[in-house]
Structures are given as structure tokens and as C-alpha cells.
Amino acid sequence: MKNDGIACQVHIPDGDHQGDGLTANQKIKVVELSIEHLRYKNPNTYIAFSGHGQKPSTKILDLCDYVYWEDLKFRKPAQYDSVYDAVYNCKKNGIKNILKVRGDGIYGIDNFTEYCKNILQKEGKKLLVTQMTANIDKKLGDCVMFGNTKLIDFIWDKNHPEHHWDGLVHIGTNFYNYFAKNNEEWLSVLKENCSFRNISSLQWMDLRYNYSRLEAIGWETVREKLLNDTFDLRAFYWGRNNGWHTFDSNNKMTYSIEPYYLEEATFYEDI
């Protein structure tokens, strides 16, 4: 039995309600490359994939250990329930630790779950998170996170009430309810229980908002370089091209679209 699993989720409508403007065929190309690369970098890790809309090819889906697919009749935001299909499958199959990722990104770290697990063990924390985590409003960066299955299952359980229209706050509230005692401050609960790494430290490349730039290079050229570790990810980190986040050569966040989003270099300072 495998101890670690990856829960991956995506939706492929004709166009995107989050505003990337991709057609279904373009989004399928994005998802297929994301899954192919995820398996390449994590050859022995259990991968559960839940998705909605038009399907990627069977050849790509067969790279996953489990696939759950349905039409677009799901509650929005996706944090309410559509991610949970993949999380629950990991739980049902005895996976002890779960890494939750997006199905439209590239993650440049080999054996990603081991990387995350080593950070938590070294720092004595329960959950690894990244950008979009905020120091106010119970906002938890939910695109990439890692923790034990009991915790990840609770955070993403679709049986929770809809706490907020903002999926980050919905997930953050679940996290807060799991750990908080006696009405603790949000930031205290966050720092007591979480490790933090920047998007740049996680080598998280965005295929979705960089689609046109990557097509200009040549999609097959990009694919070949990604699958032999010769593609420079840095100019394509998630949030950079659409102005959400920027990072310097030392992986420090130099800009965020929201001033209260947290950053690795300052996360470990005293509250």
C-alpha cells in the first residue's frame, strides 16, 4: 500500500468562469500536459484525479490510479465539493498523507509528497500551504497543500456547510474549525499549525494563464523540455503572468495583488 497520494482536480468547460478564456480543446491540452508531467515527477505516488466537463484522452487519464469524471453540474466554487472526490478516494484506499494540487499546473519537484513531508517533519507542523493564504479573513491558499489524510479530508469534506462565497475563506474556515481553541486569532492558528513555502519554492508553473506564451514557443517543444527537465519554469510561475504575484531570484515574493497575502520569508516571524 502506498502511504502518500496526490489529489488533483480540474474543470474543462468551453471557456473558463475564472477568466482565462481558453476553449475546451486548449484546456484539455493544458490538463493533459499537467497530468503527464505530474506522473513523470512522481512515478510511484498514488494519483487520484477528479474532473468535470470534457474529458482528456484515455491515454493521459490512464496515468492516474483513479479518475472520477462528471458533467459541470457542481456547486461553485469548486472548494465546496468537487475536489473532495479525489481526496475521498485517497482516504478510502488507505493513503496516509495527501498532496492537493491543481490539474492545470506544473510542479518541478521530484517526489513532491516526500519534499512536503520532510518540511512538516522538520518544522513540527501539520499542513504545508503557499500563496493566497492571508493574515486576515481566514483565507487559506488552497491550490497546493499537504498534510495527513485525516486533516486534508476534514478541510475538503463536502458535507461542511457553505461558510462563504469565497472558496479560500470556505476552506480556511474548515481549517480553523479543525484546530482553533477558545476563539484563537486566525494568524495564531495558522502559524501554530502550518509550514509555508512560496510558489517559487514549490516550482509551480501555470499552464493556464501562460497558454499563449507557451504556444508561441511550440507546445510540443515545451512538453519535451518539461519531460526531460530542461525547461526553465521561473518566467511562468503561477500568478506572475497575470499580475497576481512576482518573485525575485532568491524566491522572495516582491509583489502580491493583495497586500495581506503572506510570504515565506516573513511567515516565520513572531506574531
PDB file of N, CA, C and O in Angstrom, residues 21 35 54 56 59 61 69 71 73 87 105 135 145 176 181 185 191 195 202 206 211 225 229-230 233 239 245 256:
ATOM      1  N   GLY A  21     -10.150  32.375 -20.525  1.00  0.00           N
ATOM      2  CA  GLY A  21     -10.542  32.497 -21.924  1.00  0.00           C
ATOM      3  C   GLY A  21     -10.184  31.332 -22.805  1.00  0.00           C
ATOM      4  O   GLY A  21     -10.313  31.419 -24.035  1.00  0.00           O
ATOM      5  N   ILE A  35      -1.005  16.498 -16.164  1.00  0.00           N
ATOM      6  CA  ILE A  35      -1.071  15.149 -15.610  1.00  0.00           C
ATOM      7  C   ILE A  35       0.124  14.312 -16.060  1.00  0.00           C
ATOM      8  O   ILE A  35       0.701  13.549 -15.276  1.00  0.00           O
ATOM      9  N   GLN A  54     -15.456  18.342 -20.399  1.00  0.00           N
ATOM     10  CA  GLN A  54     -14.937  17.497 -21.468  1.00  0.00           C
ATOM     11  C   GLN A  54     -13.683  16.757 -21.007  1.00  0.00           C
ATOM     12  O   GLN A  54     -12.795  17.351 -20.408  1.00  0.00           O
ATOM     13  N   PRO A  56     -10.110  14.701 -20.905  1.00  0.00           N
ATOM     14  CA  PRO A  56      -8.827  14.479 -21.588  1.00  0.00           C
ATOM     15  C   PRO A  56      -8.804  13.084 -22.202  1.00  0.00           C
ATOM     16  O   PRO A  56      -9.712  12.285 -21.993  1.00  0.00           O
ATOM     17  N   LYS A  59      -5.475   7.934 -22.800  1.00  0.00           N
ATOM     18  CA  LYS A  59      -4.036   7.693 -22.616  1.00  0.00           C
ATOM     19  C   LYS A  59      -3.502   8.468 -21.427  1.00  0.00           C
ATOM     20  O   LYS A  59      -2.691   7.951 -20.638  1.00  0.00           O
ATOM     21  N   LEU A  61      -5.476   9.903 -18.913  1.00  0.00           N
ATOM     22  CA  LEU A  61      -6.198   9.511 -17.702  1.00  0.00           C
ATOM     23  C   LEU A  61      -5.680   8.196 -17.142  1.00  0.00           C
ATOM     24  O   LEU A  61      -5.704   7.978 -15.928  1.00  0.00           O
ATOM     25  N   TRP A  69     -15.021  11.399 -13.084  1.00  0.00           N
ATOM     26  CA  TRP A  69     -15.375  12.449 -14.049  1.00  0.00           C
ATOM     27  C   TRP A  69     -16.893  12.577 -14.150  1.00  0.00           C
ATOM     28  O   TRP A  69     -17.615  11.584 -14.114  1.00  0.00           O
ATOM     29  N   ASP A  71     -20.248  15.715 -15.452  1.00  0.00           N
ATOM     30  CA  ASP A  71     -20.526  16.948 -16.183  1.00  0.00           C
ATOM     31  C   ASP A  71     -20.332  18.145 -15.249  1.00  0.00           C
ATOM     32  O   ASP A  71     -19.804  18.015 -14.149  1.00  0.00           O
ATOM     33  N   LYS A  73     -22.333  19.955 -13.539  1.00  0.00           N
ATOM     34  CA  LYS A  73     -23.364  20.251 -12.551  1.00  0.00           C
ATOM     35  C   LYS A  73     -22.801  20.089 -11.143  1.00  0.00           C
ATOM     36  O   LYS A  73     -23.070  19.123 -10.439  1.00  0.00           O
ATOM     37  N   VAL A  87      -9.911  13.520  -3.005  1.00  0.00           N
ATOM     38  CA  VAL A  87      -9.439  13.380  -1.622  1.00  0.00           C
ATOM     39  C   VAL A  87     -10.036  12.132  -0.971  1.00  0.00           C
ATOM     40  O   VAL A  87      -9.328  11.336  -0.340  1.00  0.00           O
ATOM     41  N   GLY A 105      -1.365  22.831 -13.715  1.00  0.00           N
ATOM     42  CA  GLY A 105      -0.054  23.377 -13.388  1.00  0.00           C
ATOM     43  C   GLY A 105       1.049  22.368 -13.569  1.00  0.00           C
ATOM     44  O   GLY A 105       0.813  21.175 -13.817  1.00  0.00           O
ATOM     45  N   ASN A 135      -3.229  36.941   6.089  1.00  0.00           N
ATOM     46  CA  ASN A 135      -3.137  37.152   7.535  1.00  0.00           C
ATOM     47  C   ASN A 135      -4.441  37.659   8.137  1.00  0.00           C
ATOM     48  O   ASN A 135      -4.497  37.981   9.321  1.00  0.00           O
ATOM     49  N   MET A 145      -1.585  22.176  -1.184  1.00  0.00           N
ATOM     50  CA  MET A 145      -1.431  21.971   0.254  1.00  0.00           C
ATOM     51  C   MET A 145      -1.144  20.503   0.529  1.00  0.00           C
ATOM     52  O   MET A 145      -1.507  19.624  -0.265  1.00  0.00           O
ATOM     53  N   TYR A 176      -9.619  26.314  10.228  1.00  0.00           N
ATOM     54  CA  TYR A 176      -9.695  26.998  11.523  1.00  0.00           C
ATOM     55  C   TYR A 176     -10.530  26.180  12.514  1.00  0.00           C
ATOM     56  O   TYR A 176     -10.132  26.000  13.675  1.00  0.00           O
ATOM     57  N   LYS A 181      -8.908  26.781  19.274  1.00  0.00           N
ATOM     58  CA  LYS A 181      -9.410  26.593  20.630  1.00  0.00           C
ATOM     59  C   LYS A 181      -9.686  27.962  21.234  1.00  0.00           C
ATOM     60  O   LYS A 181      -8.889  28.888  21.087  1.00  0.00           O
ATOM     61  N   GLU A 185      -6.952  33.733  17.609  1.00  0.00           N
ATOM     62  CA  GLU A 185      -6.778  34.573  16.430  1.00  0.00           C
ATOM     63  C   GLU A 185      -6.391  33.705  15.237  1.00  0.00           C
ATOM     64  O   GLU A 185      -5.648  32.722  15.369  1.00  0.00           O
ATOM     65  N   LYS A 191      -0.036  29.993  12.121  1.00  0.00           N
ATOM     66  CA  LYS A 191       1.399  29.820  12.345  1.00  0.00           C
ATOM     67  C   LYS A 191       1.714  28.675  13.295  1.00  0.00           C
ATOM     68  O   LYS A 191       2.794  28.075  13.208  1.00  0.00           O
ATOM     69  N   SER A 195       3.352  25.026   7.916  1.00  0.00           N
ATOM     70  CA  SER A 195       4.585  25.433   7.245  1.00  0.00           C
ATOM     71  C   SER A 195       4.187  26.198   5.994  1.00  0.00           C
ATOM     72  O   SER A 195       3.087  26.014   5.459  1.00  0.00           O
ATOM     73  N   LEU A 202       8.097  26.124  -4.486  1.00  0.00           N
ATOM     74  CA  LEU A 202       7.428  24.899  -4.924  1.00  0.00           C
ATOM     75  C   LEU A 202       7.598  24.641  -6.419  1.00  0.00           C
ATOM     76  O   LEU A 202       7.139  23.621  -6.923  1.00  0.00           O
ATOM     77  N   ASP A 206       2.373  27.836 -14.071  1.00  0.00           N
ATOM     78  CA  ASP A 206       0.991  27.917 -14.517  1.00  0.00           C
ATOM     79  C   ASP A 206       0.913  27.698 -16.022  1.00  0.00           C
ATOM     80  O   ASP A 206       1.526  28.433 -16.801  1.00  0.00           O
ATOM     81  N   TYR A 211      -0.783  30.063 -21.439  1.00  0.00           N
ATOM     82  CA  TYR A 211      -1.027  29.218 -22.607  1.00  0.00           C
ATOM     83  C   TYR A 211      -0.514  29.865 -23.899  1.00  0.00           C
ATOM     84  O   TYR A 211       0.195  29.211 -24.688  1.00  0.00           O
ATOM     85  N   LYS A 225      10.722  19.460 -23.343  1.00  0.00           N
ATOM     86  CA  LYS A 225      11.662  20.016 -22.358  1.00  0.00           C
ATOM     87  C   LYS A 225      11.201  19.766 -20.927  1.00  0.00           C
ATOM     88  O   LYS A 225      12.013  19.473 -20.038  1.00  0.00           O
ATOM     89  N   ASP A 229      13.318  17.717 -18.047  1.00  0.00           N
ATOM     90  CA  ASP A 229      13.830  18.657 -17.040  1.00  0.00           C
ATOM     91  C   ASP A 229      14.780  19.699 -17.602  1.00  0.00           C
ATOM     92  O   ASP A 229      15.744  20.101 -16.943  1.00  0.00           O
ATOM     93  N   THR A 230      14.497  20.182 -18.811  1.00  0.00           N
ATOM     94  CA  THR A 230      15.343  21.224 -19.397  1.00  0.00           C
ATOM     95  C   THR A 230      14.585  22.526 -19.642  1.00  0.00           C
ATOM     96  O   THR A 230      15.124  23.441 -20.259  1.00  0.00           O
ATOM     97  N   LEU A 233      11.311  27.032 -15.647  1.00  0.00           N
ATOM     98  CA  LEU A 233       9.959  27.315 -15.177  1.00  0.00           C
ATOM     99  C   LEU A 233       9.773  28.744 -14.677  1.00  0.00           C
ATOM    100  O   LEU A 233       8.641  29.237 -14.595  1.00  0.00           O
ATOM    101  N   GLY A 239       0.734  32.970 -11.173  1.00  0.00           N
ATOM    102  CA  GLY A 239       0.464  34.306 -10.664  1.00  0.00           C
ATOM    103  C   GLY A 239       1.328  35.397 -11.249  1.00  0.00           C
ATOM    104  O   GLY A 239       1.031  36.581 -11.097  1.00  0.00           O
ATOM    105  N   HIS A 245       1.275  37.663  -8.490  1.00  0.00           N
ATOM    106  CA  HIS A 245       2.455  37.568  -7.630  1.00  0.00           C
ATOM    107  C   HIS A 245       3.706  37.696  -8.497  1.00  0.00           C
ATOM    108  O   HIS A 245       3.712  37.250  -9.648  1.00  0.00           O
ATOM    109  N   SER A 256       2.374  41.272  -4.505  1.00  0.00           N
ATOM    110  CA  SER A 256       1.147  40.482  -4.463  1.00  0.00           C
ATOM    111  C   SER A 256      -0.021  41.398  -4.746  1.00  0.00           C
ATOM    112  O   SER A 256      -0.029  42.563  -4.327  1.00  0.00           O
TER     113      SER A 256
END
